[in-house]
PDB file of C-alpha atoms in Angstrom:
ATOM      1  CA  GLU D  15      17.052   1.412   6.388  1.00 72.00           C
ATOM      2  CA  ASP D  16      13.743   3.295   6.377  1.00 77.00           C
ATOM      3  CA  LYS D  17      11.345   2.234   9.133  1.00 89.00           C
ATOM      4  CA  VAL D  18       7.639   2.800   9.706  1.00 94.00           C
ATOM      5  CA  VAL D  19       6.204   1.575  13.007  1.00 96.00           C
ATOM      6  CA  GLN D  20       2.518   1.612  13.787  1.00 97.00           C
ATOM      7  CA  SER D  21       0.868   1.145  17.144  1.00 97.00           C
ATOM      8  CA  PRO D  22      -1.130  -0.463  18.463  1.00 97.00           C
ATOM      9  CA  LEU D  23      -1.127  -3.466  16.157  1.00 94.00           C
ATOM     10  CA  SER D  24      -4.738  -4.140  17.017  1.00 96.00           C
ATOM     11  CA  LEU D  25      -7.480  -2.326  18.849  1.00 96.00           C
ATOM     12  CA  VAL D  26     -11.012  -3.301  19.847  1.00 98.00           C
ATOM     13  CA  VAL D  27     -13.479  -0.567  20.796  1.00 97.00           C
ATOM     14  CA  HIS D  28     -17.222  -0.039  20.989  1.00 97.00           C
ATOM     15  CA  GLU D  29     -19.296   2.171  18.768  1.00 97.00           C
ATOM     16  CA  GLY D  30     -19.097   5.781  19.812  1.00 97.00           C
ATOM     17  CA  ASP D  31     -15.577   5.535  21.203  1.00 97.00           C
ATOM     18  CA  THR D  32     -12.759   7.765  19.971  1.00 97.00           C
ATOM     19  CA  VAL D  33      -9.540   6.111  18.848  1.00 98.00           C
ATOM     20  CA  THR D  34      -6.038   7.362  18.125  1.00 98.00           C
ATOM     21  CA  LEU D  35      -3.722   5.389  15.885  1.00 98.00           C
ATOM     22  CA  ASN D  36      -0.005   6.098  15.884  1.00 98.00           C
ATOM     23  CA  CYS D  37       2.650   5.995  13.212  1.00 98.00           C
ATOM     24  CA  SER D  38       6.318   6.759  13.830  1.00 97.00           C
ATOM     25  CA  TYR D  39       8.967   6.747  11.151  1.00 96.00           C
ATOM     26  CA  GLU D  40      12.650   6.935  10.423  1.00 93.00           C
ATOM     27  CA  VAL D  41      13.379   7.845   6.854  1.00 88.00           C
ATOM     28  CA  THR D  42      16.079   9.736   5.057  1.00 85.00           C
ATOM     29  CA  ASN D  43      14.850  12.789   3.131  1.00 85.00           C
ATOM     30  CA  PHE D  44      11.245  12.514   4.259  1.00 89.00           C
ATOM     31  CA  ARG D  45       8.739  13.813   1.735  1.00 88.00           C
ATOM     32  CA  SER D  46       5.276  12.844   2.906  1.00 90.00           C
ATOM     33  CA  LEU D  47       3.246  10.467   5.042  1.00 94.00           C
ATOM     34  CA  LEU D  48       0.061   8.789   3.911  1.00 94.00           C
ATOM     35  CA  TRP D  49      -2.762   6.981   5.670  1.00 96.00           C
ATOM     36  CA  TYR D  50      -4.768   4.247   3.962  1.00 96.00           C
ATOM     37  CA  LYS D  51      -7.771   2.219   5.099  1.00 96.00           C
ATOM     38  CA  GLN D  52      -7.925  -1.410   4.059  1.00 94.00           C
ATOM     39  CA  GLU D  53     -11.089  -3.388   4.520  1.00 92.00           C
ATOM     40  CA  LYS D  54     -11.378  -6.587   2.535  1.00 84.00           C
ATOM     41  CA  LYS D  55      -9.720  -5.536  -0.668  1.00 85.00           C
ATOM     42  CA  ALA D  56      -7.763  -2.554  -1.922  1.00 90.00           C
ATOM     43  CA  PRO D  57      -6.238  -0.019   0.448  1.00 93.00           C
ATOM     44  CA  THR D  58      -8.124   3.240  -0.032  1.00 93.00           C
ATOM     45  CA  PHE D  59      -6.445   6.578   0.373  1.00 92.00           C
ATOM     46  CA  LEU D  60      -7.362   8.713   3.407  1.00 95.00           C
ATOM     47  CA  PHE D  61      -4.825  11.485   3.911  1.00 93.00           C
ATOM     48  CA  MET D  62      -1.472  12.726   2.720  1.00 92.00           C
ATOM     49  CA  LEU D  63       0.555  14.902   5.106  1.00 94.00           C
ATOM     50  CA  THR D  64       3.624  16.864   4.196  1.00 90.00           C
ATOM     51  CA  SER D  65       3.748  19.729   6.702  1.00 88.00           C
ATOM     52  CA  SER D  66       3.920  19.672  10.478  1.00 90.00           C
ATOM     53  CA  GLY D  67       1.046  20.873  12.585  1.00 89.00           C
ATOM     54  CA  ILE D  68      -1.564  21.134   9.848  1.00 88.00           C
ATOM     55  CA  GLU D  69      -4.541  18.956  10.627  1.00 91.00           C
ATOM     56  CA  LYS D  70      -6.309  17.218   7.795  1.00 93.00           C
ATOM     57  CA  LYS D  71      -9.965  16.347   8.357  1.00 93.00           C
ATOM     58  CA  SER D  72     -12.514  14.247   6.583  1.00 93.00           C
ATOM     59  CA  GLY D  73     -15.732  13.755   8.501  1.00 95.00           C
ATOM     60  CA  ARG D  74     -14.967  11.915  11.725  1.00 97.00           C
ATOM     61  CA  LEU D  75     -11.374  11.232  10.684  1.00 97.00           C
ATOM     62  CA  SER D  76      -8.482  13.598  11.182  1.00 97.00           C
ATOM     63  CA  SER D  77      -4.738  13.340  11.033  1.00 97.00           C
ATOM     64  CA  ILE D  78      -1.726  15.431  11.918  1.00 96.00           C
ATOM     65  CA  LEU D  79       2.009  15.168  11.354  1.00 96.00           C
ATOM     66  CA  ASP D  80       4.902  16.092  13.639  1.00 95.00           C
ATOM     67  CA  LYS D  81       8.089  16.236  11.562  1.00 91.00           C
ATOM     68  CA  LYS D  82      10.219  17.125  14.541  1.00 93.00           C
ATOM     69  CA  GLU D  83       9.219  14.091  16.583  1.00 93.00           C
ATOM     70  CA  LEU D  84       8.762  11.961  13.428  1.00 95.00           C
ATOM     71  CA  PHE D  85       5.262  10.701  13.948  1.00 95.00           C
ATOM     72  CA  SER D  86       1.695  11.057  12.839  1.00 97.00           C
ATOM     73  CA  ILE D  87      -1.632  10.241  14.465  1.00 97.00           C
ATOM     74  CA  LEU D  88      -4.939   9.297  12.940  1.00 98.00           C
ATOM     75  CA  ASN D  89      -7.992  10.097  15.040  1.00 98.00           C
ATOM     76  CA  ILE D  90     -11.438   8.636  14.557  1.00 98.00           C
ATOM     77  CA  THR D  91     -14.237  10.085  16.651  1.00 97.00           C
ATOM     78  CA  ALA D  92     -17.648   8.524  17.307  1.00 97.00           C
ATOM     79  CA  THR D  93     -16.521   5.254  15.788  1.00 98.00           C
ATOM     80  CA  GLN D  94     -18.936   3.091  13.829  1.00 97.00           C
ATOM     81  CA  THR D  95     -18.814  -0.573  12.914  1.00 97.00           C
ATOM     82  CA  GLY D  96     -18.007   0.486   9.359  1.00 96.00           C
ATOM     83  CA  ASP D  97     -14.710   1.904  10.603  1.00 97.00           C
ATOM     84  CA  SER D  98     -13.502  -1.630  11.277  1.00 97.00           C
ATOM     85  CA  ALA D  99     -10.488  -2.114   9.008  1.00 97.00           C
ATOM     86  CA  VAL D 100      -6.716  -2.226   8.930  1.00 96.00           C
ATOM     87  CA  TYR D 101      -5.275   1.283   8.877  1.00 97.00           C
ATOM     88  CA  LEU D 102      -1.962   1.553   7.066  1.00 96.00           C
ATOM     89  CA  CYS D 103       0.614   4.274   7.367  1.00 96.00           C
ATOM     90  CA  ALA D 104       3.217   4.804   4.644  1.00 94.00           C
ATOM     91  CA  VAL D 105       6.063   7.253   4.117  1.00 92.00           C
ATOM     92  CA  VAL D 106       7.625   8.529   0.930  1.00 88.00           C
ATOM     93  CA  ALA D 107      11.156   9.865   0.699  1.00 83.00           C
ATOM     94  CA  ASP D 108      12.681  12.201  -1.835  1.00 75.00           C
ATOM     95  CA  GLY D 109      14.606  10.463  -4.545  1.00 66.00           C
ATOM     96  CA  ASN D 110      12.744   7.188  -4.193  1.00 57.00           C
ATOM     97  CA  ASN D 111      10.472   7.770  -7.135  1.00 61.00           C
ATOM     98  CA  ASN D 112       7.291   7.737  -5.072  1.00 65.00           C
ATOM     99  CA  ASP D 113       8.217   4.466  -3.344  1.00 73.00           C
ATOM    100  CA  MET D 114       5.958   4.019  -0.297  1.00 83.00           C
ATOM    101  CA  ARG D 115       7.237   2.191   2.768  1.00 88.00           C
ATOM    102  CA  PHE D 116       4.330   0.794   4.733  1.00 92.00           C
ATOM    103  CA  GLY D 117       3.987   0.056   8.406  1.00 94.00           C
ATOM    104  CA  ALA D 118       2.489  -3.221   9.571  1.00 93.00           C
ATOM    105  CA  GLY D 119      -0.917  -1.612  10.054  1.00 95.00           C
ATOM    106  CA  THR D 120      -3.344  -1.277  12.953  1.00 96.00           C
ATOM    107  CA  ARG D 121      -6.331  -3.583  12.904  1.00 96.00           C
ATOM    108  CA  LEU D 122      -9.306  -1.703  14.329  1.00 97.00           C
ATOM    109  CA  THR D 123     -12.425  -3.600  15.336  1.00 97.00           C
ATOM    110  CA  VAL D 124     -15.479  -1.576  16.318  1.00 97.00           C
ATOM    111  CA  LYS D 125     -18.122  -3.580  18.150  1.00 97.00           C
ATOM    112  CA  PRO D 126     -21.796  -2.583  18.193  1.00 95.00           C
TER     113      PRO D 126
ATOM    114  CA  ASP B  20     -15.059   1.928 -14.873  1.00 59.00           C
ATOM    115  CA  THR B  21     -12.668   0.437 -12.310  1.00 67.00           C
ATOM    116  CA  ALA B  22      -9.560   2.604 -12.004  1.00 91.00           C
ATOM    117  CA  VAL B  23      -6.998  -0.140 -11.301  1.00 95.00           C
ATOM    118  CA  SER B  24      -8.054  -3.653 -12.209  1.00 95.00           C
ATOM    119  CA  GLN B  25      -6.223  -6.911 -11.622  1.00 96.00           C
ATOM    120  CA  THR B  26      -6.907 -10.356 -12.965  1.00 96.00           C
ATOM    121  CA  PRO B  27      -7.377 -12.954 -11.754  1.00 96.00           C
ATOM    122  CA  LYS B  28      -8.783 -12.197  -8.296  1.00 94.00           C
ATOM    123  CA  TYR B  29      -7.879 -15.655  -7.072  1.00 95.00           C
ATOM    124  CA  LEU B  30      -5.167 -17.993  -8.291  1.00 95.00           C
ATOM    125  CA  VAL B  31      -4.648 -21.471  -6.872  1.00 95.00           C
ATOM    126  CA  THR B  32      -1.814 -23.482  -8.345  1.00 95.00           C
ATOM    127  CA  GLN B  33       0.871 -26.017  -7.534  1.00 95.00           C
ATOM    128  CA  MET B  34       4.488 -25.541  -6.629  1.00 95.00           C
ATOM    129  CA  GLY B  35       6.780 -25.319  -9.592  1.00 96.00           C
ATOM    130  CA  ASN B  36       4.222 -23.821 -11.965  1.00 96.00           C
ATOM    131  CA  ASP B  37       4.608 -20.533 -13.834  1.00 96.00           C
ATOM    132  CA  LYS B  38       1.815 -17.982 -13.601  1.00 96.00           C
ATOM    133  CA  SER B  39       0.998 -14.389 -14.534  1.00 97.00           C
ATOM    134  CA  ILE B  40      -1.120 -11.689 -12.947  1.00 97.00           C
ATOM    135  CA  LYS B  41      -2.352  -8.814 -15.080  1.00 97.00           C
ATOM    136  CA  CYS B  42      -2.901  -5.212 -14.083  1.00 97.00           C
ATOM    137  CA  GLU B  43      -4.441  -2.350 -15.996  1.00 97.00           C
ATOM    138  CA  GLN B  44      -5.134   1.240 -14.983  1.00 96.00           C
ATOM    139  CA  ASN B  45      -7.337   3.751 -16.777  1.00 95.00           C
ATOM    140  CA  LEU B  46      -6.303   6.788 -14.739  1.00 92.00           C
ATOM    141  CA  GLY B  47      -3.689   8.029 -17.163  1.00 90.00           C
ATOM    142  CA  HIS B  48      -0.991   7.513 -14.531  1.00 89.00           C
ATOM    143  CA  ASP B  49       2.604   7.104 -15.590  1.00 87.00           C
ATOM    144  CA  THR B  50       3.879   4.938 -12.744  1.00 88.00           C
ATOM    145  CA  MET B  51       2.649   1.497 -11.732  1.00 91.00           C
ATOM    146  CA  TYR B  52       3.630  -0.738  -8.835  1.00 92.00           C
ATOM    147  CA  TRP B  53       3.400  -4.262  -7.524  1.00 94.00           C
ATOM    148  CA  TYR B  54       3.126  -4.970  -3.808  1.00 93.00           C
ATOM    149  CA  LYS B  55       3.080  -8.218  -1.875  1.00 94.00           C
ATOM    150  CA  GLN B  56       0.936  -8.458   1.249  1.00 93.00           C
ATOM    151  CA  ASP B  57       1.668 -11.394   3.501  1.00 87.00           C
ATOM    152  CA  SER B  58      -0.592 -13.149   5.986  1.00 82.00           C
ATOM    153  CA  LYS B  59       0.231 -10.555   8.632  1.00 78.00           C
ATOM    154  CA  LYS B  60      -1.069  -7.819   6.331  1.00 78.00           C
ATOM    155  CA  PHE B  61       2.371  -6.298   5.805  1.00 84.00           C
ATOM    156  CA  LEU B  62       2.471  -4.537   2.441  1.00 89.00           C
ATOM    157  CA  LYS B  63       5.855  -4.509   0.771  1.00 89.00           C
ATOM    158  CA  ILE B  64       6.860  -2.886  -2.503  1.00 88.00           C
ATOM    159  CA  MET B  65       8.172  -5.275  -5.133  1.00 90.00           C
ATOM    160  CA  PHE B  66       8.497  -3.235  -8.324  1.00 87.00           C
ATOM    161  CA  SER B  67       7.530   0.017  -9.888  1.00 86.00           C
ATOM    162  CA  TYR B  68       7.584   1.081 -13.521  1.00 87.00           C
ATOM    163  CA  ASN B  69       7.776   4.635 -14.776  1.00 83.00           C
ATOM    164  CA  ASN B  70       7.663   5.295 -18.511  1.00 74.00           C
ATOM    165  CA  LYS B  71       8.412   1.643 -19.195  1.00 70.00           C
ATOM    166  CA  GLU B  72      11.530   1.668 -17.059  1.00 78.00           C
ATOM    167  CA  LEU B  73      11.970  -0.346 -13.913  1.00 81.00           C
ATOM    168  CA  ILE B  74      12.842   2.121 -11.196  1.00 73.00           C
ATOM    169  CA  ILE B  75      12.472   0.066  -8.055  1.00 69.00           C
ATOM    170  CA  ASN B  76      13.438  -3.532  -7.619  1.00 72.00           C
ATOM    171  CA  GLU B  77      13.505  -4.583  -4.002  1.00 69.00           C
ATOM    172  CA  THR B  78      15.195  -7.801  -2.931  1.00 79.00           C
ATOM    173  CA  VAL B  79      12.744  -9.879  -4.900  1.00 88.00           C
ATOM    174  CA  PRO B  80      13.785 -13.237  -6.353  1.00 89.00           C
ATOM    175  CA  ASN B  81      14.421 -13.159 -10.071  1.00 89.00           C
ATOM    176  CA  ARG B  82      11.610 -15.686 -10.473  1.00 94.00           C
ATOM    177  CA  PHE B  83       9.424 -12.585 -10.392  1.00 94.00           C
ATOM    178  CA  SER B  84       9.518 -10.420 -13.478  1.00 92.00           C
ATOM    179  CA  PRO B  85       7.345  -7.399 -14.238  1.00 91.00           C
ATOM    180  CA  LYS B  86       6.391  -6.739 -17.835  1.00 91.00           C
ATOM    181  CA  SER B  87       4.899  -3.476 -19.057  1.00 90.00           C
ATOM    182  CA  PRO B  88       3.629  -3.554 -22.641  1.00 89.00           C
ATOM    183  CA  ASP B  89       2.454   0.060 -22.322  1.00 89.00           C
ATOM    184  CA  LYS B  90       1.914   2.783 -19.765  1.00 88.00           C
ATOM    185  CA  ALA B  91      -1.499   1.451 -18.731  1.00 93.00           C
ATOM    186  CA  HIS B  92      -0.402  -2.121 -18.023  1.00 94.00           C
ATOM    187  CA  LEU B  93       2.045  -3.779 -15.663  1.00 94.00           C
ATOM    188  CA  ASN B  94       1.885  -7.565 -15.541  1.00 96.00           C
ATOM    189  CA  LEU B  95       3.665  -9.769 -13.041  1.00 96.00           C
ATOM    190  CA  HIS B  96       5.140 -13.081 -14.157  1.00 96.00           C
ATOM    191  CA  ILE B  97       6.216 -15.638 -11.598  1.00 96.00           C
ATOM    192  CA  ASN B  98       8.272 -18.687 -12.496  1.00 96.00           C
ATOM    193  CA  SER B  99       8.754 -21.866 -10.469  1.00 96.00           C
ATOM    194  CA  LEU B 100       6.242 -20.932  -7.795  1.00 96.00           C
ATOM    195  CA  GLU B 101       7.147 -21.741  -4.203  1.00 95.00           C
ATOM    196  CA  LEU B 102       5.032 -22.148  -1.061  1.00 94.00           C
ATOM    197  CA  GLY B 103       6.346 -18.854   0.288  1.00 93.00           C
ATOM    198  CA  ASP B 104       4.898 -17.014  -2.686  1.00 95.00           C
ATOM    199  CA  SER B 105       1.408 -17.448  -1.245  1.00 95.00           C
ATOM    200  CA  ALA B 106       0.148 -13.946  -0.531  1.00 95.00           C
ATOM    201  CA  VAL B 107      -2.089 -11.228  -1.865  1.00 95.00           C
ATOM    202  CA  TYR B 108      -0.460  -9.236  -4.663  1.00 97.00           C
ATOM    203  CA  PHE B 109      -1.616  -5.671  -5.188  1.00 96.00           C
ATOM    204  CA  CYS B 110      -1.117  -3.522  -8.214  1.00 96.00           C
ATOM    205  CA  ALA B 111      -1.148   0.275  -7.808  1.00 94.00           C
ATOM    206  CA  SER B 112      -0.631   3.356  -9.924  1.00 92.00           C
ATOM    207  CA  SER B 113       0.102   7.034  -9.469  1.00 89.00           C
ATOM    208  CA  SER B 114       1.164  10.060 -11.412  1.00 83.00           C
ATOM    209  CA  HIS B 115       4.781  10.941 -10.917  1.00 68.00           C
ATOM    210  CA  ALA B 116       6.308  14.353 -11.132  1.00 55.00           C
ATOM    211  CA  PRO B 117       9.840  14.245  -9.725  1.00 49.00           C
ATOM    212  CA  SER B 118       9.985  17.881  -8.775  1.00 47.00           C
ATOM    213  CA  ALA B 119       6.465  18.219  -7.451  1.00 51.00           C
ATOM    214  CA  THR B 120       4.567  16.813  -4.531  1.00 57.00           C
ATOM    215  CA  HIS B 121       3.830  13.236  -5.388  1.00 61.00           C
ATOM    216  CA  GLN B 122       0.328  11.929  -5.750  1.00 74.00           C
ATOM    217  CA  PRO B 123      -1.264   9.118  -3.722  1.00 85.00           C
ATOM    218  CA  GLN B 124      -1.203   5.664  -5.191  1.00 88.00           C
ATOM    219  CA  HIS B 125      -4.449   3.980  -6.200  1.00 92.00           C
ATOM    220  CA  PHE B 126      -4.665   0.265  -5.560  1.00 94.00           C
ATOM    221  CA  GLY B 127      -6.343  -2.597  -7.334  1.00 95.00           C
ATOM    222  CA  ASP B 128      -8.405  -5.123  -5.378  1.00 94.00           C
ATOM    223  CA  GLY B 129      -5.581  -7.626  -5.153  1.00 95.00           C
ATOM    224  CA  THR B 130      -4.909 -11.135  -6.409  1.00 96.00           C
ATOM    225  CA  ARG B 131      -4.879 -13.856  -3.797  1.00 95.00           C
ATOM    226  CA  LEU B 132      -2.265 -16.413  -4.809  1.00 96.00           C
ATOM    227  CA  SER B 133      -2.341 -19.779  -3.060  1.00 95.00           C
ATOM    228  CA  ILE B 134       0.347 -22.368  -3.698  1.00 94.00           C
ATOM    229  CA  LEU B 135      -0.545 -25.985  -2.990  1.00 91.00           C
TER     230      LEU B 135
END
């Protein structure tokens, strides 16, 4: 069965810190990995990664995929209180009609 | 101009009742989904519909039935509600091209269902 494991499950940091969130996966016929940020309501899309070694960046957030070691990391530099959220990792496999398998999420709390 | 909208946002009801949650998307997507998020924030796929056909049906009790009147709507009907059905239910949509790189799913704001 496909598995997506995120770590840590929760993380508390102070503003200005840099954090790294991890996502490892086991999936047959991997197609892509996605990161979402969930605050109070809908998960919002951050990144989609399909190729190894290519970093995606958006402001202070960046992410990279390692298809050999089957994991991805999400980095947030100079964290702000507005980064506090649950960060969800999901994988999509070929032949599953875009079905996303989510990890349990990492709850990030950024203190002032 | 909300892309994926769900109603109601909150639903409080008693065990044994039958209820429905509606979802509409105005993104022109051809695939819609329902997810259940439990108290531990774990998001799990329940159903997806592509061109009015059910293409994923996880091990969900048959008390849950998705209904898609058209490509822009996917409603979720739940019969004989149980305590364990309490959760947040999210609707999502995406465009789906089997041979191409898939597109990210866009989520609605969720419906918080509480069973008394």
